[in-house]
CSV table of C-alpha atoms in Angstrom, one decimal:
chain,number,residue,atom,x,y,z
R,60,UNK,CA,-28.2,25.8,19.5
R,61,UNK,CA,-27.1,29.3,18.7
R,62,UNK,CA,-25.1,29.3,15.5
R,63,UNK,CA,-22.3,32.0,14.6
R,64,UNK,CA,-22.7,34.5,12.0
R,65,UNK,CA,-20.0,33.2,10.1
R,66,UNK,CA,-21.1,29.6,10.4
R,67,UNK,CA,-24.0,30.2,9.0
R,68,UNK,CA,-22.3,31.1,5.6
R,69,UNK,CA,-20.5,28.0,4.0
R,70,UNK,CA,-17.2,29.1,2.6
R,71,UNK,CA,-16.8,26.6,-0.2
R,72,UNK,CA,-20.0,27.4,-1.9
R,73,UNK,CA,-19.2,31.3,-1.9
R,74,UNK,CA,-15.7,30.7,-3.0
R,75,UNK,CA,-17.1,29.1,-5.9
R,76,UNK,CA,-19.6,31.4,-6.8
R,77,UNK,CA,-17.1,33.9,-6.7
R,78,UNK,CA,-14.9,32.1,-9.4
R,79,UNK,CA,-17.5,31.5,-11.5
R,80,UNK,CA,-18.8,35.5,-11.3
R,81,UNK,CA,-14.9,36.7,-11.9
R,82,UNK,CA,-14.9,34.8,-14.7
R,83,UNK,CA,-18.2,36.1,-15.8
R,84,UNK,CA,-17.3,39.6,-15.9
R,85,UNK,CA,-14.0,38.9,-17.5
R,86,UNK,CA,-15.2,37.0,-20.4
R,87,UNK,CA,-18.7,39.4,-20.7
R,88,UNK,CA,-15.6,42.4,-21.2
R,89,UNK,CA,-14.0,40.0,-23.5
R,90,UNK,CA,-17.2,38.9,-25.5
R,91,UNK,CA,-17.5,43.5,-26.2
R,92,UNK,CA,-14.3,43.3,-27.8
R,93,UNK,CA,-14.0,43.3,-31.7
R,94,UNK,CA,-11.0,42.7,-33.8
R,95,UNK,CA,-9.7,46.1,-33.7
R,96,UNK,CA,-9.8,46.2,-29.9
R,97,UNK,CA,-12.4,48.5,-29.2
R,98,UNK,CA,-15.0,47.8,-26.7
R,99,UNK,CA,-18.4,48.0,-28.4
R,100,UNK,CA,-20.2,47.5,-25.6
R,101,UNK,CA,-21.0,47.6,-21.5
R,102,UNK,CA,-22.3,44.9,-20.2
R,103,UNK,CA,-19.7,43.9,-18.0
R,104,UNK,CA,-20.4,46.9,-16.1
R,105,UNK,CA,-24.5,45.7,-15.5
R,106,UNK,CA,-22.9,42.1,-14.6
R,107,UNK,CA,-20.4,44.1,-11.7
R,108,UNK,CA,-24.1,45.4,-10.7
R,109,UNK,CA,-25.3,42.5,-10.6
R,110,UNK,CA,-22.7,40.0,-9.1
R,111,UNK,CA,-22.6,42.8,-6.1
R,112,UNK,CA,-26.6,42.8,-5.6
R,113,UNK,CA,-26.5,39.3,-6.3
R,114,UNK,CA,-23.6,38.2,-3.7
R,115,UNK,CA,-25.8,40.6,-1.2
R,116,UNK,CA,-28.9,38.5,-1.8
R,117,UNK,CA,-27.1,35.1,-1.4
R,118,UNK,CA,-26.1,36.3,1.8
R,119,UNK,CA,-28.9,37.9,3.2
R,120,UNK,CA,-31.0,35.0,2.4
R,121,UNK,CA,-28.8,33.0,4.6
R,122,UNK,CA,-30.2,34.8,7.4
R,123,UNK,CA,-33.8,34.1,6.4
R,124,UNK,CA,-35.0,31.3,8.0
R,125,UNK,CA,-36.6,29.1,4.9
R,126,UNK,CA,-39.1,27.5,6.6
R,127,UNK,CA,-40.9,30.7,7.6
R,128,UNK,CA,-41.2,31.2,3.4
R,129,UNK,CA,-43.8,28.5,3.5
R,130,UNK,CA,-46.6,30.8,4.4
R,131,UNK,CA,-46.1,33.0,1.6
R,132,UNK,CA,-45.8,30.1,-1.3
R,133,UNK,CA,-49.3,29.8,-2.2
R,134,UNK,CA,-49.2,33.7,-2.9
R,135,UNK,CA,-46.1,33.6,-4.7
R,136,UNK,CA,-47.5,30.9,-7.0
R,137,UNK,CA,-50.8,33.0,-7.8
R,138,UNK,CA,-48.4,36.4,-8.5
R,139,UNK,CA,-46.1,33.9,-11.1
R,140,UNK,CA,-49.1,32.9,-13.1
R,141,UNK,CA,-50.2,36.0,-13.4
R,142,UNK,CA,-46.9,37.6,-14.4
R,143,UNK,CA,-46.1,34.3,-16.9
R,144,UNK,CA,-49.5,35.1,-18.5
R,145,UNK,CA,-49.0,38.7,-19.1
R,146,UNK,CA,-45.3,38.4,-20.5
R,147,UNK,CA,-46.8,35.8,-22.9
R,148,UNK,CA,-49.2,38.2,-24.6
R,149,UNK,CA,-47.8,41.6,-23.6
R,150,UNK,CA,-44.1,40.8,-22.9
R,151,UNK,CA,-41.1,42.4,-24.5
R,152,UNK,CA,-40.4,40.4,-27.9
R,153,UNK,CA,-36.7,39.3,-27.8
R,154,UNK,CA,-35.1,36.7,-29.6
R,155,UNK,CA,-38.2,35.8,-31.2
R,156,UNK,CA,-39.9,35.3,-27.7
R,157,UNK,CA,-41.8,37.4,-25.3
R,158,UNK,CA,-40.2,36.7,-22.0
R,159,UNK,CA,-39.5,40.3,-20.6
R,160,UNK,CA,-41.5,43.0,-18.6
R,161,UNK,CA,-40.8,46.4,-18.0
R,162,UNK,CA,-39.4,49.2,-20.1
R,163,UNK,CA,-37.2,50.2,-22.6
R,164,UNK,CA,-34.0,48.1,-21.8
R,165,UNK,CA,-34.5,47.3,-18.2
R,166,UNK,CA,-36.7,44.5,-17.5
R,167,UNK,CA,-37.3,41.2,-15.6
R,168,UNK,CA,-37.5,37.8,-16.7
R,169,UNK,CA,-40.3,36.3,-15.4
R,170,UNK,CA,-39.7,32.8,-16.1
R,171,UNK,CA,-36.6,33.1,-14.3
R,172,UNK,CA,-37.9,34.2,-11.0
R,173,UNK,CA,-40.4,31.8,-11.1
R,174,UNK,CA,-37.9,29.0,-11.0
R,175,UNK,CA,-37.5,29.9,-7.2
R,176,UNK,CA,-41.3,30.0,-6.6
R,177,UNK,CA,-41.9,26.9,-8.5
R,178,UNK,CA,-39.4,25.2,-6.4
R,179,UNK,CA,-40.7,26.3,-3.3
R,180,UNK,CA,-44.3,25.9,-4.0
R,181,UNK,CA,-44.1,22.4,-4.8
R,182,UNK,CA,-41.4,21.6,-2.2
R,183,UNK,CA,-44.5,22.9,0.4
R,184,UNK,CA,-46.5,20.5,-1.5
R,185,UNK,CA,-44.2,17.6,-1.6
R,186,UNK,CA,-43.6,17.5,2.1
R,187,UNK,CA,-47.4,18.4,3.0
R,188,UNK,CA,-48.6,15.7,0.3
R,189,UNK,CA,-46.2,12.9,2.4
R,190,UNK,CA,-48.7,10.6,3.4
R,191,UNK,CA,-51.0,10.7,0.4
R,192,UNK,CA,-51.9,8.1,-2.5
R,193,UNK,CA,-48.4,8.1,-4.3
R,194,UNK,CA,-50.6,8.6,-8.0
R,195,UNK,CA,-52.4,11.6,-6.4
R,196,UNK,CA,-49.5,13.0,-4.9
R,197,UNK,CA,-47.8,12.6,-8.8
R,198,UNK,CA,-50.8,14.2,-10.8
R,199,UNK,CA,-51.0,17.0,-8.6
R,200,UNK,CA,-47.4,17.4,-8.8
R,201,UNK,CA,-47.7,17.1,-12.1
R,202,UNK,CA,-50.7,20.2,-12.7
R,203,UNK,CA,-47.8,22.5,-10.2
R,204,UNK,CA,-45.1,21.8,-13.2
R,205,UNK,CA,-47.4,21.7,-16.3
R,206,UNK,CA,-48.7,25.6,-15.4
R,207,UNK,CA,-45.7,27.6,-15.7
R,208,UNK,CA,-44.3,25.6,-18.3
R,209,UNK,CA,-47.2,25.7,-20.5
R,210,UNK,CA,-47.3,29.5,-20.4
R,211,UNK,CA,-43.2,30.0,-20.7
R,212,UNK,CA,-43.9,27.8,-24.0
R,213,UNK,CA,-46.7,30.3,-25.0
R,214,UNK,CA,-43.9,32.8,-25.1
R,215,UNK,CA,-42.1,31.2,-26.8
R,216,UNK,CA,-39.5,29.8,-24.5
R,217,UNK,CA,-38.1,26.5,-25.1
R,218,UNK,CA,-34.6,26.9,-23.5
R,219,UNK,CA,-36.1,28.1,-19.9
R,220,UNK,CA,-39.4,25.9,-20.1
R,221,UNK,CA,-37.3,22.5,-20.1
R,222,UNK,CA,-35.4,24.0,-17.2
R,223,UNK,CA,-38.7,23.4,-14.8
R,224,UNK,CA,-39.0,19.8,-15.8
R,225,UNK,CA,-35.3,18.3,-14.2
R,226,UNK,CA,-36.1,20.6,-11.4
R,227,UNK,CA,-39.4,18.7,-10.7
R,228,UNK,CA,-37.8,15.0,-11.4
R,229,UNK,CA,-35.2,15.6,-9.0
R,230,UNK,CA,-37.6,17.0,-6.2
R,231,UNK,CA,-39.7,14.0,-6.6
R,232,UNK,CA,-37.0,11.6,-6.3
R,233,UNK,CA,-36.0,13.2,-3.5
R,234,UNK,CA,-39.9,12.9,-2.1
R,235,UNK,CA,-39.7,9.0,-2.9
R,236,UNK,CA,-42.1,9.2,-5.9
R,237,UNK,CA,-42.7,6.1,-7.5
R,238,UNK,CA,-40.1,5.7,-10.5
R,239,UNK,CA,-42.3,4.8,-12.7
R,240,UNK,CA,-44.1,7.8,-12.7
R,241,UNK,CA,-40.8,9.7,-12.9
R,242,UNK,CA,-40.4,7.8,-16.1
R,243,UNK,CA,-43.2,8.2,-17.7
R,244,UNK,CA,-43.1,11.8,-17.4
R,245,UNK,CA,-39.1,11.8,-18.7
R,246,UNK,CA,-40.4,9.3,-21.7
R,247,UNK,CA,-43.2,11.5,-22.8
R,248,UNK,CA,-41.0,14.3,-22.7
R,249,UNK,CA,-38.2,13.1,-25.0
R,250,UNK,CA,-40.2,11.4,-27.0
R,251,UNK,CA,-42.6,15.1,-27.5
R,252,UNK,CA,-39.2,16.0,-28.7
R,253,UNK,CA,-38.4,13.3,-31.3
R,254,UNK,CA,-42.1,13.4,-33.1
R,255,UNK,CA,-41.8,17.4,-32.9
R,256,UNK,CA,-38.5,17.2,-34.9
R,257,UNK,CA,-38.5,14.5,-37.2
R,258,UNK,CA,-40.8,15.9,-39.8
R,259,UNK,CA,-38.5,18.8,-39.5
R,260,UNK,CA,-35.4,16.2,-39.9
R,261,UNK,CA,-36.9,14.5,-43.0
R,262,UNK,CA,-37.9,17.7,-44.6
R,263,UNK,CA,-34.8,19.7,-44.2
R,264,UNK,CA,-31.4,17.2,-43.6
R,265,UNK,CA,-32.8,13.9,-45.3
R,266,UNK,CA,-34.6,15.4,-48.2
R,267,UNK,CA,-36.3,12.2,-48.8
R,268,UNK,CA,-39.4,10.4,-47.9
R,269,UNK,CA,-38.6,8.2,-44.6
R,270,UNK,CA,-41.9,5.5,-44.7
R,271,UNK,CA,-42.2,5.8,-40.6
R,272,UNK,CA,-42.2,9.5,-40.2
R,273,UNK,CA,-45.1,9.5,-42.8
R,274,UNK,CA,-47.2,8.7,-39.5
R,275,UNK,CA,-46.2,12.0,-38.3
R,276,UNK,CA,-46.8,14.0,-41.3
R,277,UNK,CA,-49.6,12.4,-43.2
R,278,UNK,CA,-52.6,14.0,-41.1
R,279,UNK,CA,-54.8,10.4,-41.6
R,280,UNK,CA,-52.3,7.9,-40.9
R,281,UNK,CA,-52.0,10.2,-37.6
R,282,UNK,CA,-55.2,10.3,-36.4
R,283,UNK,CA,-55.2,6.4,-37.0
R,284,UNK,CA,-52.2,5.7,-35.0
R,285,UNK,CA,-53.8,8.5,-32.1
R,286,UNK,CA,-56.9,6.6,-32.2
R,287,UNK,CA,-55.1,3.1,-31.9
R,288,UNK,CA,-53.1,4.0,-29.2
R,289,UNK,CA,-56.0,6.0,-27.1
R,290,UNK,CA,-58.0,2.8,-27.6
R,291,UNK,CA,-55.5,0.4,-26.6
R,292,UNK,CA,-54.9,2.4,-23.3
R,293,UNK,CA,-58.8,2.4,-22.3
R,294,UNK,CA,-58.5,-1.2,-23.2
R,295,UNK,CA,-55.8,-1.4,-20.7
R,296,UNK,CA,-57.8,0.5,-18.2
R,297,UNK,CA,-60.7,-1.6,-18.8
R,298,UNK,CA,-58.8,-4.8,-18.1
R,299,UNK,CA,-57.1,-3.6,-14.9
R,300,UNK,CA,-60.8,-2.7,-13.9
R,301,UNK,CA,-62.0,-6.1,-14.3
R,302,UNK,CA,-59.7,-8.7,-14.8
R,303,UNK,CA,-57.1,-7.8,-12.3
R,304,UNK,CA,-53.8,-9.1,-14.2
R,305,UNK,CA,-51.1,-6.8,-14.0
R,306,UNK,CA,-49.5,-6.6,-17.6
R,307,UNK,CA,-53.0,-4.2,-18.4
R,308,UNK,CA,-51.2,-1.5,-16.5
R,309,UNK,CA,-48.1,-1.8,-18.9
R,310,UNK,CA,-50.2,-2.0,-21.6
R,311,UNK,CA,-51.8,1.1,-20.6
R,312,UNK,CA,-48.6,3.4,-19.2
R,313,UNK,CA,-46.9,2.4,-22.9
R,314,UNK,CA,-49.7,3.3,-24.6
R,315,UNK,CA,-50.6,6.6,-22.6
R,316,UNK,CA,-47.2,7.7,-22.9
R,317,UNK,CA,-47.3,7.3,-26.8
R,318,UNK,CA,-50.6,8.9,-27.0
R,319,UNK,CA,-49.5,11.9,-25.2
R,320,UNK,CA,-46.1,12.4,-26.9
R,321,UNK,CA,-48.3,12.1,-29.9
R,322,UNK,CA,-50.7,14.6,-28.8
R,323,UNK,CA,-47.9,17.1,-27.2
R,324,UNK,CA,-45.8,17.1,-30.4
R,325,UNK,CA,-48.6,18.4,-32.7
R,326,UNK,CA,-49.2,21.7,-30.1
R,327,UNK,CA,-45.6,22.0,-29.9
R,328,UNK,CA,-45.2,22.0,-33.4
R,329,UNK,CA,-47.8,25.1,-33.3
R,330,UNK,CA,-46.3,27.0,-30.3
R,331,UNK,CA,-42.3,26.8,-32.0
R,332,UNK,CA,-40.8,28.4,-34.4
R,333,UNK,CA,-39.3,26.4,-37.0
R,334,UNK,CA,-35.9,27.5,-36.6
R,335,UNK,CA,-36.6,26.2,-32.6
R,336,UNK,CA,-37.1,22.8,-34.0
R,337,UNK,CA,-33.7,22.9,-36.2
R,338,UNK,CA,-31.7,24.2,-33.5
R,339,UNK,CA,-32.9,20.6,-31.9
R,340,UNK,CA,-31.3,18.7,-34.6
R,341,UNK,CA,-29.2,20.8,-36.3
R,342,UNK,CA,-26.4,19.3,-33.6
R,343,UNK,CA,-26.4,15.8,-35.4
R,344,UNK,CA,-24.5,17.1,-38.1
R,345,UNK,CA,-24.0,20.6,-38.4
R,346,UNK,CA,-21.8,20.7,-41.5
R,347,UNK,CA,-25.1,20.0,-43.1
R,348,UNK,CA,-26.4,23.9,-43.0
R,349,UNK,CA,-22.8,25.4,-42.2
R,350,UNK,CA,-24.1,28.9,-42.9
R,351,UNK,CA,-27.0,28.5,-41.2
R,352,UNK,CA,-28.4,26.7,-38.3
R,353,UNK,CA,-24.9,25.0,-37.9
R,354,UNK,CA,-23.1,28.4,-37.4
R,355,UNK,CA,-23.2,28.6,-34.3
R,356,UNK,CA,-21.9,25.1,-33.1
R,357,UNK,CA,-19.3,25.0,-35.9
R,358,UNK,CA,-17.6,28.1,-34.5
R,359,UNK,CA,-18.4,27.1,-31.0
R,360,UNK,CA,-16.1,24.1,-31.8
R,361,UNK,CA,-13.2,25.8,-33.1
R,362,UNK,CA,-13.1,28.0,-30.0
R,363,UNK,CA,-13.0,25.8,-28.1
R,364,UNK,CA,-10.5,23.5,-29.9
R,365,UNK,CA,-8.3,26.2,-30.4
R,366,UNK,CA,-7.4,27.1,-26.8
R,367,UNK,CA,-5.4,24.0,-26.2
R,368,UNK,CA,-4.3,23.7,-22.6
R,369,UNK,CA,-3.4,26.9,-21.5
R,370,UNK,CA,-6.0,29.2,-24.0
R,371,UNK,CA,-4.7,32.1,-26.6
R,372,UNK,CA,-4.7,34.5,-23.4
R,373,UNK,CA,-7.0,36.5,-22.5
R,374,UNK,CA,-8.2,39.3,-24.8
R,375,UNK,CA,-6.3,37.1,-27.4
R,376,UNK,CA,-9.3,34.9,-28.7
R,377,UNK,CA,-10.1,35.3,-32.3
R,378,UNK,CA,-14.0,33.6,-33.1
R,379,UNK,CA,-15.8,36.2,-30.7
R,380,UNK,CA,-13.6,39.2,-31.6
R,381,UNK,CA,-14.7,38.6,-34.6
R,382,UNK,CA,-18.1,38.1,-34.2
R,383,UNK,CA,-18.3,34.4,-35.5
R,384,UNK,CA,-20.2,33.6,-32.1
R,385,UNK,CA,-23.6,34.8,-31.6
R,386,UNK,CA,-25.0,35.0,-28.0
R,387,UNK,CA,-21.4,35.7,-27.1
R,388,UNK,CA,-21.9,37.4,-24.0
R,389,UNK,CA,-24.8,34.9,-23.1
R,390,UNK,CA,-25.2,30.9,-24.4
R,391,UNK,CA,-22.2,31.1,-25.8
R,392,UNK,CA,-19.5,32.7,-22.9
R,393,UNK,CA,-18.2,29.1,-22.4
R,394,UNK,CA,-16.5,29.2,-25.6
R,395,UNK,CA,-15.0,32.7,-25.6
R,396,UNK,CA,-13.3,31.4,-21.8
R,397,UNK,CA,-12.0,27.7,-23.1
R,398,UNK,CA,-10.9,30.0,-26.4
R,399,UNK,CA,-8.6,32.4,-23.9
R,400,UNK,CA,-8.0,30.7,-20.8
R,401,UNK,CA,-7.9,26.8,-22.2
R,402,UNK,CA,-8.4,23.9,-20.8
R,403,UNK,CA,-7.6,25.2,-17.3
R,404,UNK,CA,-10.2,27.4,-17.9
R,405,UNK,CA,-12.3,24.9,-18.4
R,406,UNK,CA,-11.4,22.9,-15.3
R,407,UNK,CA,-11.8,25.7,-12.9
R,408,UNK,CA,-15.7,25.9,-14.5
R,409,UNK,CA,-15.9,22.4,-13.7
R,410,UNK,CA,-14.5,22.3,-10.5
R,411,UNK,CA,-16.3,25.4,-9.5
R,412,UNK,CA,-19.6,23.8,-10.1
R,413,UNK,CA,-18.5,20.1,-8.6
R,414,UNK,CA,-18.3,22.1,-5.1
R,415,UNK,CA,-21.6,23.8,-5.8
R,416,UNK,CA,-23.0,20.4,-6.0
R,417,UNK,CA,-21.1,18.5,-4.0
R,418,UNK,CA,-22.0,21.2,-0.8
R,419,UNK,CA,-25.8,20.8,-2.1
R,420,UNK,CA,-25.9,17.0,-1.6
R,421,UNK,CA,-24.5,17.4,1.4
R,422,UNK,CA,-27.5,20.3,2.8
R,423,UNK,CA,-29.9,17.0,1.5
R,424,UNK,CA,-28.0,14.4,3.0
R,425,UNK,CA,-27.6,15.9,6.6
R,426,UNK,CA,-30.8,18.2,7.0
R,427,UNK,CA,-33.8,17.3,9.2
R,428,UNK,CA,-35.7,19.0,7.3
R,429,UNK,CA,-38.1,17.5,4.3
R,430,UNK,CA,-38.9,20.4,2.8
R,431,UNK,CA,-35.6,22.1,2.8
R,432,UNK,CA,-34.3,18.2,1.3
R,433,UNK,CA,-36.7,19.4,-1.4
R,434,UNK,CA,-35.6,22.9,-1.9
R,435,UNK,CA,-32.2,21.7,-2.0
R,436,UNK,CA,-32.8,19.1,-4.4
R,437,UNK,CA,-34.9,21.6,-6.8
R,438,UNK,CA,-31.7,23.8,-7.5
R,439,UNK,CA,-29.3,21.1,-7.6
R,440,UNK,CA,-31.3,19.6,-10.2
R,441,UNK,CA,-31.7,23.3,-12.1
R,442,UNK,CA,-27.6,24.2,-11.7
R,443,UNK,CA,-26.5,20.7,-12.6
R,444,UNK,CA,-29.0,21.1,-16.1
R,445,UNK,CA,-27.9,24.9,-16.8
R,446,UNK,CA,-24.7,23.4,-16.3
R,447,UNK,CA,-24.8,20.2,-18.7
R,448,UNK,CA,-27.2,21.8,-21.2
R,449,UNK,CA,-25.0,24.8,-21.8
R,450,UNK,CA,-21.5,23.5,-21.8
R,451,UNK,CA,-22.9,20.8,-23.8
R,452,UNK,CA,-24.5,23.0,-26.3
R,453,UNK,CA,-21.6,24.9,-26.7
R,454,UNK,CA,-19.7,21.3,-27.4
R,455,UNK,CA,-21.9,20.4,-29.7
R,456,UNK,CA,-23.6,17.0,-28.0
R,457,UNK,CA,-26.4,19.1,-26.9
R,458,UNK,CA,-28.8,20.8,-29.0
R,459,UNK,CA,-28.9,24.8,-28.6
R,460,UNK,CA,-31.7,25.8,-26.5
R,461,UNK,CA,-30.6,29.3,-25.1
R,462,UNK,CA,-30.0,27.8,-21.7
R,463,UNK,CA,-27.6,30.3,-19.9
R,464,UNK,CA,-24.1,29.4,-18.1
R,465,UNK,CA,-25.0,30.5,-14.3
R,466,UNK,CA,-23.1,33.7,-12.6
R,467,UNK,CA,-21.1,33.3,-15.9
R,468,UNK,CA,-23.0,34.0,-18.6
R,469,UNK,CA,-24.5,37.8,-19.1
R,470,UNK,CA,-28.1,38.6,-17.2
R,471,UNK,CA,-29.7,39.6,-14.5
R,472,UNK,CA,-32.6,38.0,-13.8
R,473,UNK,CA,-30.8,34.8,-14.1
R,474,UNK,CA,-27.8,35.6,-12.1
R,475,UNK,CA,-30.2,37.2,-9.2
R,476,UNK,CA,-31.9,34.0,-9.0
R,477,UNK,CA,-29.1,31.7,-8.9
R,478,UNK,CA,-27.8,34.0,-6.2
R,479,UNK,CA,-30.8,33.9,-3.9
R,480,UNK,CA,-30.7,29.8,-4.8
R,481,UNK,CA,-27.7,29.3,-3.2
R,482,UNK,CA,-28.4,31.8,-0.4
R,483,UNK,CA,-31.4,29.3,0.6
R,484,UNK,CA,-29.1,26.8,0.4
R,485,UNK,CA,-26.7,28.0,2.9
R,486,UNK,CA,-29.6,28.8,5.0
R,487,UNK,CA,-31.0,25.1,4.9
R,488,UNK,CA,-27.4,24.0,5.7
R,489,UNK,CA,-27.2,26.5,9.0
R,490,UNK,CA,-30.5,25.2,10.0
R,491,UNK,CA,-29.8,21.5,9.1
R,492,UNK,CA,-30.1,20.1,12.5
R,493,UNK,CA,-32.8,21.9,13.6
R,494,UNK,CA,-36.6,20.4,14.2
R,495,UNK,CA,-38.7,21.3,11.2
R,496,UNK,CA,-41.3,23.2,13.7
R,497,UNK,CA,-41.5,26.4,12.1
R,498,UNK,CA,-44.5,27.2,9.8
């Protein structure tokens, strides 16, 4: 069935790209501002750059046929290594991290591009992989997730690391994954989180001795409770081996998890910087180190609280005119637009990205295609936790983690990545009812 060059483009999606990117611009002129009302900076003219390359790319991709992109994953997956190596040892140092090539201020972000081949490398693999052993199909899964995101954390990256791993939950819930497995991997990872923090917790908000965290930071009592738990799950291994009773697998999937978290919490406490780890807990009670870690959510807050309904107006906004919001132009942009523009401001973010996901479960829903249900699924899963992480950080329920606002918040690399995102999107949606033949 021929299909009409304007059908091919779906309307809602771009109209709310569009709002999102307007606003992006605004607020990145905005955030240049200071309180004498002199623009101190640019950047608003790179984002116009962007936004137009960008919108090119999201529509040109619309005329690429996805499937044909197949051929080329393997490739692409070999070239991201190698780039996510070199930036971690050779990379431009920003921020504390080295997760920029190229010279003097222009540069790529590696880490970001390779959101779009990890997506479609393991979508290939998800939908070739169909008919295998479900714990196979995981692990291997698994190894395709744990390589870039090991070497982003080399860099070190927190913020764009944990932006692979509810890519690769989504994508195998989508691929009917066991849920087990799905949980085990989402249990290790929160729980990597909570031993990697809590020494930092009792050290530097308690400032007392807590009696269970002592098994985190007295260096016997951990190797005990390592050794224990390792044990326990080759006991459980042993018993599903030879006595064939179920409850050995629990014992063993508890246990592994602890282990591991165990395990992944002392390299992570190597590979982060301190002031990583209190950004991670500093959103508990940030009144606790005002002037310091809790700076930035504090003033986040009373942005975003001061705007009311209706916002100061724009250009009117006083904490990032200021400067009492770092990242202004960046992790923090949703607080300089609910500052000036208000609630409403708010609400046409929200309702902006609603339609971007709303039109993406749709492409899953209707599409013949397993691996574009994948692709599809991938971004969904990245937009809706840039989304959630970052106006949550900037709320102060989530922790800070430098996760970008997307075609809002300043950047290119991320914003031509989103863009060519949503381009395969709309391609998957032309090609929805089409036979999945091509390879």
């Amino acid at each position: 069935m021929k299909v009409k060059i304007y059908e091919r483009f779906d309307f809602f999606i771009i109209l709310a790209v569009l709002v999102l990117s307007v606003l992006g611009v605004l607020f990145i002129y905005s955030s240049g501002i200071d309180s004498s009302g002199l623009l101190k900076n640019k950047d608003y003219y790179k984002q116009i750059v962007w936004c137009i390359v960008g919108f090119v790319l999201m529509l040109s991709c619309t005329f690429i046929d996805y499937r044909k992109l197949k051929r080329y994953t393997g490739y692409a997956a070999i070239l991201l290594t190698l780039a996510l190596i070199y930036t971690a040892f050779f990379g431009q140092k920003l921020n504390g991290a080295r997760s920029w090539i190229g010279i003097g201020s222009l540069g790529i972000q590696p880490s970001e591009f390779g959101k779009l081949v990890f997506t479609l490398f393991l979508a290939r693999y998800l939908e070739k992989s169909e008919q295998e052993n479900p714990r196979k199909r995981f692990l291997l899964s698994l190894v395709i997730l744990l390589t870039p995101m090991g070497l982003i954390l080399l860099q070190p990256d927190l913020g764009t690391a944990s932006a692979y791993l509810p890519i690769f939950l989504v994508m195998c819930f989508i691929a009917n994954i066991p849920i087990r497995y799905i949980v085990l991997v989402l249990a290790t990872g929160m729980l990597t989180i909570l031993f990697t923090v809590l020494p930092i917790w009792e050290s530097q908000i308690a400032k007392r001795t807590v009696l269970i965290i002592s098994v985190l930071t007295n260096r016997k009592l951990f190797i005990v409770v390592c050794a224990v738990t390792l044990i326990v799950a080759m006991m459980g291994i042993l018993g599903q081996i030879f006595l064939k009773k179920k409850y050995f697998y629990w014992v063993t999937y508890v246990s592994g998890i602890l282990f591991t978290a165990l395990i992944l919490s002392v390299m992570a406490g190597k590979v982060l910087q301190e002031y990583q780890i209190m950004r991670l807990i500093i959103f508990i009670n940030p009144n606790i180190d005002p002037k310091g870690a809790g700076w930035n959510i504090i003033n986040s807050q009373i942005a975003i609280g001061s705007g009311g309904t209706f916002g100061k107006g724009y250009l009117m906004g006083t904490q990032s005119h200021y400067r009492y919001l770092p990242q202004q132009s960046t992790d923090f942009i949703f607080s300089i637009l609910a500052e000036e523009f208000g609630f409403a401001g708010g609400i046409a973010v929200f309702a902006s990205f609603l339609v971007i996901m709303l039109r993406g479960l749709s492409v899953i829903r209707t599409t013949t295609s397993h691996f574009g249900a994948y692709i599809s699924s991938g971004f969904l899963g990245m937009f809706f936790y840039h989304f959630l992480v970052n106006v949550g950080m900037v709320m102060g329920i989530m922790p800070i983690t430098g996760i970008p606002l997307p075609f809002v918040s300043y950047g290119g690399s991320a914003y031509l990545t989103n863009s060519i995102a949503m381009g395969l999107i709309m391609s998957i949606r032309a090609r929805r009812l089409d036979f999945d033949a091509v390879v």
